[in-house]
Amino acid sequence: MGASFHTTATLCAVLLLSSFLHPARCDDPQPPPATPVPPSTACNETTDPAFCRSVLPSNGTSNLYTYGRFSAARSLSNANRFLALVNRYLARGGLSSAAIAALQDCQLLSGLNIDFLSTAGATLNTTTNNNTLLDPQAEDVHTLLSAILTNQQTCADGLQSAAATAWYMRGGLAAPMADSTKLYSVSLSLFTRAWVVQRPRRPKVRKPTTSKPPRHGRGLFDATDAEMVRRMAIEGPAATVPVFGAVTVDQSGAGNYTTVGEAVAAAPSNLGGTSGYFVIRVAAGVYEENVVVPKNKKYVMMVGDGIGQTVITGNRSVVDGWTTFNSATFAVVGQGFVAVNMTFRNTAGPAKHQAVALRCGADLSTFYQCSFEGYQDTLYTHSLRQFYRACDVYGTVDYVFGNAAVVFQDCTLHNRLPMAGQSNTVTAQGRSDPNQNTGTTIQGCSIVAAPELAANTAFATANYLGRPWKLYSRTVIMQSAVAGLVEPAGWMPWDGDFALSTLYYAEYDNSGPGSDTSRRVNWPGYHVLNSTADAGNFTVANMVLGDFWLPQTGVPFTTGL
């Protein structure tokens, strides 16, 4: 996550190393955010200066804070207009099923953008007297503005996939889609220039004085992973976290509900994080259903009887007419979601291409001792802040993908046997704007061959750590065990030289036969980190600001290196 410092020289060194915060050149003079400047100057270091100048008022001068609040307000008005346009297309009728599916995704995502911009704008408007945002406020707004661009990109990707049957519709949406993306990018640029750059850096995490990794329970939980599982299984979630209410799902009829979807629908709406979790205990069984935890179902904790015991499974895929976004067996949008001891599965198979087991666009979401099973596009870490601990992920092509700020700890990533002619890529990170605070951290994990891949000798499968889905793709693998199946080059291009100069891929302190970096790619955006300070930017403390919210979940985590 972008680190910020008091001194310009130190800040510039970090910006040039990793492009964390914004694309500004460090040798350009940068006025203090509170200094009045004309709009043309304010726009110089945004992602699209010409478009920015067309947005900001042309008369008079103001400061970067005022411009930031103004552009956020303009973005909110634009989001409402774009949603109205999507609704008009859906109301027309006569569209292909592919076009309708893509538009419905856009409808959901545009509604989320309105929510996010409303929240971000309200927070920024509280700063009119002193222009001050402190952690976690600044990080919260940065996360929301980053997610707005991700939502817009997902909408655009879906419409482009439907182009063959809905080209006329895309023609009507192409221009407003592009303008919306530019406006949201400018708002993010102005926000980072005004608020993010001036924030003091969060304190460095001190190295522990004992061999035990640092865990932050804040009194809720401070035990080993095994102890956590025991307490969850025997004593229930109330042993470690505050509980607002609880229900049980059991296919035999012994619980409150027989399906997971019914239990989610029964959860209270808009539960606050201080009220405790609404706990859904899901008894062992195979639940064949597609489940959505919508945006108004917040702070839901779902606890199963164990990996392979409590299984939620489906088989939606792109080949069968679903969008990638809506192919998910289990989708989460509601903030503060926690899942423990469960399996999420998509059985469509490799021939059906994109087929998501779990899609998560829930801020402050946590998955512990869970398994995600699929082939292509298994785990869609779509947006916002997420944490995965002691989980298993199975897949083939781009099987951990999306544009969240996400950290995986103590997880095992299993490369499965793909179709003939396919290569395996563990990650496909989708950061599309240099100011987004997103990226994928894989820390203390294992990257291995699943049994069917290890046993296959019919054809050789090339395995890579990842490839750049979007222009500013960012992935860091550190302190992990990498098996020898990974190609010496490590990373795979997406298409020619696309993103090779703008991506940020890094490896730090890994082990195993596949961790040798001597023959890695020589892309400008690839790095072998040798500094704990550099690697520290991608830890739980900095990547997802986990010290502020993970203690509430009761799930163990390592805050630093």
PDB file of C-alpha atoms in Angstrom, residues 285-462:
ATOM      1  CA  GLY A 285     -23.419 -31.273   3.705  1.00  0.00           C
ATOM      2  CA  VAL A 286     -23.172 -30.403   0.033  1.00  0.00           C
ATOM      3  CA  TYR A 287     -25.322 -27.357  -0.698  1.00  0.00           C
ATOM      4  CA  GLU A 288     -26.036 -27.042  -4.398  1.00  0.00           C
ATOM      5  CA  GLU A 289     -26.987 -23.382  -4.617  1.00  0.00           C
ATOM      6  CA  ASN A 290     -25.676 -20.054  -5.825  1.00  0.00           C
ATOM      7  CA  VAL A 291     -25.522 -17.655  -2.905  1.00  0.00           C
ATOM      8  CA  VAL A 292     -25.203 -13.865  -2.837  1.00  0.00           C
ATOM      9  CA  VAL A 293     -24.505 -11.899   0.343  1.00  0.00           C
ATOM     10  CA  PRO A 294     -25.816  -8.485  -0.808  1.00  0.00           C
ATOM     11  CA  LYS A 295     -24.567  -5.067   0.190  1.00  0.00           C
ATOM     12  CA  ASN A 296     -27.133  -4.583   2.961  1.00  0.00           C
ATOM     13  CA  LYS A 297     -26.182  -7.837   4.735  1.00  0.00           C
ATOM     14  CA  LYS A 298     -23.193  -6.587   6.689  1.00  0.00           C
ATOM     15  CA  TYR A 299     -21.091  -8.324   9.330  1.00  0.00           C
ATOM     16  CA  VAL A 300     -22.269 -11.832   8.573  1.00  0.00           C
ATOM     17  CA  MET A 301     -20.055 -14.628   9.893  1.00  0.00           C
ATOM     18  CA  MET A 302     -20.544 -18.030   8.257  1.00  0.00           C
ATOM     19  CA  VAL A 303     -19.040 -21.042  10.045  1.00  0.00           C
ATOM     20  CA  GLY A 304     -19.026 -24.554   8.585  1.00  0.00           C
ATOM     21  CA  ASP A 305     -17.981 -27.934   9.916  1.00  0.00           C
ATOM     22  CA  GLY A 306     -14.726 -27.977   7.987  1.00  0.00           C
ATOM     23  CA  ILE A 307     -13.146 -28.012   4.556  1.00  0.00           C
ATOM     24  CA  GLY A 308     -14.732 -30.779   2.507  1.00  0.00           C
ATOM     25  CA  GLN A 309     -17.491 -31.160   5.107  1.00  0.00           C
ATOM     26  CA  THR A 310     -19.542 -28.007   4.513  1.00  0.00           C
ATOM     27  CA  VAL A 311     -19.530 -27.448   0.751  1.00  0.00           C
ATOM     28  CA  ILE A 312     -21.357 -24.838  -1.314  1.00  0.00           C
ATOM     29  CA  THR A 313     -21.209 -25.812  -4.973  1.00  0.00           C
ATOM     30  CA  GLY A 314     -22.415 -24.651  -8.392  1.00  0.00           C
ATOM     31  CA  ASN A 315     -21.463 -24.954 -12.058  1.00  0.00           C
ATOM     32  CA  ARG A 316     -22.079 -21.613 -13.749  1.00  0.00           C
ATOM     33  CA  SER A 317     -19.595 -20.625 -16.460  1.00  0.00           C
ATOM     34  CA  VAL A 318     -19.021 -18.162 -19.276  1.00  0.00           C
ATOM     35  CA  VAL A 319     -19.436 -20.918 -21.860  1.00  0.00           C
ATOM     36  CA  ASP A 320     -22.921 -21.576 -20.505  1.00  0.00           C
ATOM     37  CA  GLY A 321     -23.926 -17.928 -20.875  1.00  0.00           C
ATOM     38  CA  TRP A 322     -23.008 -16.311 -17.564  1.00  0.00           C
ATOM     39  CA  THR A 323     -20.719 -13.316 -17.224  1.00  0.00           C
ATOM     40  CA  THR A 324     -17.506 -14.023 -15.343  1.00  0.00           C
ATOM     41  CA  PHE A 325     -18.783 -11.691 -12.612  1.00  0.00           C
ATOM     42  CA  ASN A 326     -22.043 -13.603 -12.204  1.00  0.00           C
ATOM     43  CA  SER A 327     -20.648 -17.112 -12.654  1.00  0.00           C
ATOM     44  CA  ALA A 328     -19.708 -17.213  -8.976  1.00  0.00           C
ATOM     45  CA  THR A 329     -21.102 -20.013  -6.850  1.00  0.00           C
ATOM     46  CA  PHE A 330     -20.807 -17.717  -3.833  1.00  0.00           C
ATOM     47  CA  ALA A 331     -20.661 -13.918  -4.093  1.00  0.00           C
ATOM     48  CA  VAL A 332     -20.107 -11.480  -1.228  1.00  0.00           C
ATOM     49  CA  VAL A 333     -20.772  -7.744  -1.272  1.00  0.00           C
ATOM     50  CA  GLY A 334     -21.810  -7.012   2.337  1.00  0.00           C
ATOM     51  CA  GLN A 335     -19.064  -5.383   4.394  1.00  0.00           C
ATOM     52  CA  GLY A 336     -17.344  -7.273   7.202  1.00  0.00           C
ATOM     53  CA  PHE A 337     -18.094 -10.794   5.975  1.00  0.00           C
ATOM     54  CA  VAL A 338     -16.222 -13.660   7.649  1.00  0.00           C
ATOM     55  CA  ALA A 339     -16.180 -17.320   6.522  1.00  0.00           C
ATOM     56  CA  VAL A 340     -14.614 -20.145   8.538  1.00  0.00           C
ATOM     57  CA  ASN A 341     -14.265 -23.900   7.865  1.00  0.00           C
ATOM     58  CA  MET A 342     -16.011 -24.080   4.492  1.00  0.00           C
ATOM     59  CA  THR A 343     -15.502 -25.138   0.874  1.00  0.00           C
ATOM     60  CA  PHE A 344     -16.662 -23.020  -2.069  1.00  0.00           C
ATOM     61  CA  ARG A 345     -16.684 -24.954  -5.344  1.00  0.00           C
ATOM     62  CA  ASN A 346     -17.403 -24.505  -9.051  1.00  0.00           C
ATOM     63  CA  THR A 347     -17.644 -27.812 -10.911  1.00  0.00           C
ATOM     64  CA  ALA A 348     -17.981 -26.421 -14.471  1.00  0.00           C
ATOM     65  CA  GLY A 349     -14.555 -27.848 -15.357  1.00  0.00           C
ATOM     66  CA  PRO A 350     -11.665 -26.556 -17.462  1.00  0.00           C
ATOM     67  CA  ALA A 351     -13.524 -26.801 -20.784  1.00  0.00           C
ATOM     68  CA  LYS A 352     -16.060 -24.208 -19.596  1.00  0.00           C
ATOM     69  CA  HIS A 353     -13.303 -21.589 -19.151  1.00  0.00           C
ATOM     70  CA  GLN A 354     -14.160 -18.765 -16.720  1.00  0.00           C
ATOM     71  CA  ALA A 355     -16.113 -20.287 -13.836  1.00  0.00           C
ATOM     72  CA  VAL A 356     -15.799 -18.584 -10.442  1.00  0.00           C
ATOM     73  CA  ALA A 357     -16.124 -20.445  -7.148  1.00  0.00           C
ATOM     74  CA  LEU A 358     -16.157 -17.308  -4.990  1.00  0.00           C
ATOM     75  CA  ARG A 359     -16.332 -13.635  -5.835  1.00  0.00           C
ATOM     76  CA  CYS A 360     -15.653 -11.136  -3.075  1.00  0.00           C
ATOM     77  CA  GLY A 361     -16.271  -7.406  -3.306  1.00  0.00           C
ATOM     78  CA  ALA A 362     -16.877  -6.960   0.417  1.00  0.00           C
ATOM     79  CA  ASP A 363     -14.730  -4.492   2.295  1.00  0.00           C
ATOM     80  CA  LEU A 364     -13.025  -5.768   5.445  1.00  0.00           C
ATOM     81  CA  SER A 365     -13.794  -9.398   4.559  1.00  0.00           C
ATOM     82  CA  THR A 366     -11.977 -12.404   5.985  1.00  0.00           C
ATOM     83  CA  PHE A 367     -11.731 -16.087   5.052  1.00  0.00           C
ATOM     84  CA  TYR A 368     -10.173 -18.580   7.449  1.00  0.00           C
ATOM     85  CA  GLN A 369      -9.622 -22.306   6.951  1.00  0.00           C
ATOM     86  CA  CYS A 370     -11.622 -22.266   3.713  1.00  0.00           C
ATOM     87  CA  SER A 371     -11.125 -23.989   0.361  1.00  0.00           C
ATOM     88  CA  PHE A 372     -11.869 -22.527  -3.061  1.00  0.00           C
ATOM     89  CA  GLU A 373     -12.081 -25.098  -5.849  1.00  0.00           C
ATOM     90  CA  GLY A 374     -12.353 -24.526  -9.576  1.00  0.00           C
ATOM     91  CA  TYR A 375     -10.240 -24.291 -12.694  1.00  0.00           C
ATOM     92  CA  GLN A 376     -10.055 -21.004 -14.625  1.00  0.00           C
ATOM     93  CA  ASP A 377     -10.834 -17.918 -12.506  1.00  0.00           C
ATOM     94  CA  THR A 378     -11.514 -19.814  -9.279  1.00  0.00           C
ATOM     95  CA  LEU A 379     -11.201 -16.975  -6.765  1.00  0.00           C
ATOM     96  CA  TYR A 380     -12.301 -13.492  -7.823  1.00  0.00           C
ATOM     97  CA  THR A 381     -10.851 -11.038  -5.283  1.00  0.00           C
ATOM     98  CA  HIS A 382     -12.822  -8.324  -6.988  1.00  0.00           C
ATOM     99  CA  SER A 383     -12.362  -5.143  -4.921  1.00  0.00           C
ATOM    100  CA  LEU A 384     -11.881  -3.425  -1.556  1.00  0.00           C
ATOM    101  CA  ARG A 385      -9.915  -4.951   1.366  1.00  0.00           C
ATOM    102  CA  GLN A 386      -9.705  -8.708   1.946  1.00  0.00           C
ATOM    103  CA  PHE A 387      -7.703 -11.193   4.029  1.00  0.00           C
ATOM    104  CA  TYR A 388      -7.284 -14.973   3.590  1.00  0.00           C
ATOM    105  CA  ARG A 389      -5.657 -17.141   6.244  1.00  0.00           C
ATOM    106  CA  ALA A 390      -4.865 -20.872   6.166  1.00  0.00           C
ATOM    107  CA  CYS A 391      -6.950 -21.417   3.040  1.00  0.00           C
ATOM    108  CA  ASP A 392      -6.592 -23.700   0.008  1.00  0.00           C
ATOM    109  CA  VAL A 393      -7.106 -22.427  -3.536  1.00  0.00           C
ATOM    110  CA  TYR A 394      -7.286 -24.846  -6.502  1.00  0.00           C
ATOM    111  CA  GLY A 395      -7.204 -23.744 -10.131  1.00  0.00           C
ATOM    112  CA  THR A 396      -5.495 -23.462 -13.488  1.00  0.00           C
ATOM    113  CA  VAL A 397      -5.649 -20.229 -15.518  1.00  0.00           C
ATOM    114  CA  ASP A 398      -5.593 -16.920 -13.575  1.00  0.00           C
ATOM    115  CA  TYR A 399      -7.137 -18.698 -10.647  1.00  0.00           C
ATOM    116  CA  VAL A 400      -6.566 -15.845  -8.174  1.00  0.00           C
ATOM    117  CA  PHE A 401      -7.642 -12.693  -9.977  1.00  0.00           C
ATOM    118  CA  GLY A 402      -9.268  -9.310  -9.396  1.00  0.00           C
ATOM    119  CA  ASN A 403      -8.362  -5.875  -8.088  1.00  0.00           C
ATOM    120  CA  ALA A 404      -8.771  -5.963  -4.334  1.00  0.00           C
ATOM    121  CA  ALA A 405      -6.196  -4.959  -1.781  1.00  0.00           C
ATOM    122  CA  VAL A 406      -5.719  -8.497  -0.524  1.00  0.00           C
ATOM    123  CA  VAL A 407      -3.280 -10.486   1.590  1.00  0.00           C
ATOM    124  CA  PHE A 408      -3.007 -14.280   1.628  1.00  0.00           C
ATOM    125  CA  GLN A 409      -1.213 -15.756   4.658  1.00  0.00           C
ATOM    126  CA  ASP A 410      -0.391 -19.380   5.400  1.00  0.00           C
ATOM    127  CA  CYS A 411      -2.435 -20.503   2.383  1.00  0.00           C
ATOM    128  CA  THR A 412      -1.724 -23.268  -0.144  1.00  0.00           C
ATOM    129  CA  LEU A 413      -2.206 -22.562  -3.839  1.00  0.00           C
ATOM    130  CA  HIS A 414      -2.745 -25.771  -5.817  1.00  0.00           C
ATOM    131  CA  ASN A 415      -2.070 -25.761  -9.556  1.00  0.00           C
ATOM    132  CA  ARG A 416      -4.452 -28.231 -11.193  1.00  0.00           C
ATOM    133  CA  LEU A 417      -4.305 -30.014 -14.538  1.00  0.00           C
ATOM    134  CA  PRO A 418      -5.577 -27.643 -17.267  1.00  0.00           C
ATOM    135  CA  MET A 419      -6.751 -28.406 -20.782  1.00  0.00           C
ATOM    136  CA  ALA A 420      -4.097 -29.422 -23.296  1.00  0.00           C
ATOM    137  CA  GLY A 421      -2.237 -26.395 -24.568  1.00  0.00           C
ATOM    138  CA  GLN A 422      -3.031 -24.229 -21.552  1.00  0.00           C
ATOM    139  CA  SER A 423      -0.541 -22.823 -19.082  1.00  0.00           C
ATOM    140  CA  ASN A 424      -1.267 -22.339 -15.390  1.00  0.00           C
ATOM    141  CA  THR A 425      -1.063 -18.822 -13.967  1.00  0.00           C
ATOM    142  CA  VAL A 426      -1.612 -18.431 -10.244  1.00  0.00           C
ATOM    143  CA  THR A 427      -2.512 -14.722 -10.331  1.00  0.00           C
ATOM    144  CA  ALA A 428      -3.949 -12.171 -12.745  1.00  0.00           C
ATOM    145  CA  GLN A 429      -4.105  -8.932 -10.818  1.00  0.00           C
ATOM    146  CA  GLY A 430      -6.306  -6.208 -12.321  1.00  0.00           C
ATOM    147  CA  ARG A 431      -5.043  -2.813 -11.135  1.00  0.00           C
ATOM    148  CA  SER A 432      -5.945  -0.395 -13.946  1.00  0.00           C
ATOM    149  CA  ASP A 433      -4.965   2.975 -12.460  1.00  0.00           C
ATOM    150  CA  PRO A 434      -1.630   3.976 -10.883  1.00  0.00           C
ATOM    151  CA  ASN A 435      -3.387   5.651  -7.943  1.00  0.00           C
ATOM    152  CA  GLN A 436      -5.381   2.619  -6.827  1.00  0.00           C
ATOM    153  CA  ASN A 437      -4.237   1.227  -3.481  1.00  0.00           C
ATOM    154  CA  THR A 438      -4.846  -2.321  -4.677  1.00  0.00           C
ATOM    155  CA  GLY A 439      -2.643  -5.355  -5.167  1.00  0.00           C
ATOM    156  CA  THR A 440      -2.201  -9.007  -4.222  1.00  0.00           C
ATOM    157  CA  THR A 441       0.194 -10.099  -1.486  1.00  0.00           C
ATOM    158  CA  ILE A 442       1.005 -13.783  -1.064  1.00  0.00           C
ATOM    159  CA  GLN A 443       2.899 -14.129   2.226  1.00  0.00           C
ATOM    160  CA  GLY A 444       4.039 -17.269   3.994  1.00  0.00           C
ATOM    161  CA  CYS A 445       2.128 -19.469   1.555  1.00  0.00           C
ATOM    162  CA  SER A 446       2.934 -22.551  -0.533  1.00  0.00           C
ATOM    163  CA  ILE A 447       2.581 -22.845  -4.307  1.00  0.00           C
ATOM    164  CA  VAL A 448       2.370 -26.528  -5.248  1.00  0.00           C
ATOM    165  CA  ALA A 449       1.088 -28.974  -7.846  1.00  0.00           C
ATOM    166  CA  ALA A 450      -2.296 -30.525  -7.158  1.00  0.00           C
ATOM    167  CA  PRO A 451      -2.175 -34.367  -7.241  1.00  0.00           C
ATOM    168  CA  GLU A 452      -3.652 -34.661 -10.743  1.00  0.00           C
ATOM    169  CA  LEU A 453      -1.068 -32.259 -12.163  1.00  0.00           C
ATOM    170  CA  ALA A 454       1.814 -33.927 -10.338  1.00  0.00           C
ATOM    171  CA  ALA A 455       0.748 -37.345 -11.615  1.00  0.00           C
ATOM    172  CA  ASN A 456       0.198 -36.346 -15.246  1.00  0.00           C
ATOM    173  CA  THR A 457       2.904 -37.177 -17.749  1.00  0.00           C
ATOM    174  CA  ALA A 458       0.842 -36.965 -20.965  1.00  0.00           C
ATOM    175  CA  PHE A 459       1.783 -33.375 -21.624  1.00  0.00           C
ATOM    176  CA  ALA A 460       3.915 -30.802 -19.904  1.00  0.00           C
ATOM    177  CA  THR A 461       2.128 -27.858 -18.294  1.00  0.00           C
ATOM    178  CA  ALA A 462       3.974 -24.566 -17.906  1.00  0.00           C
TER     179      ALA A 462
END
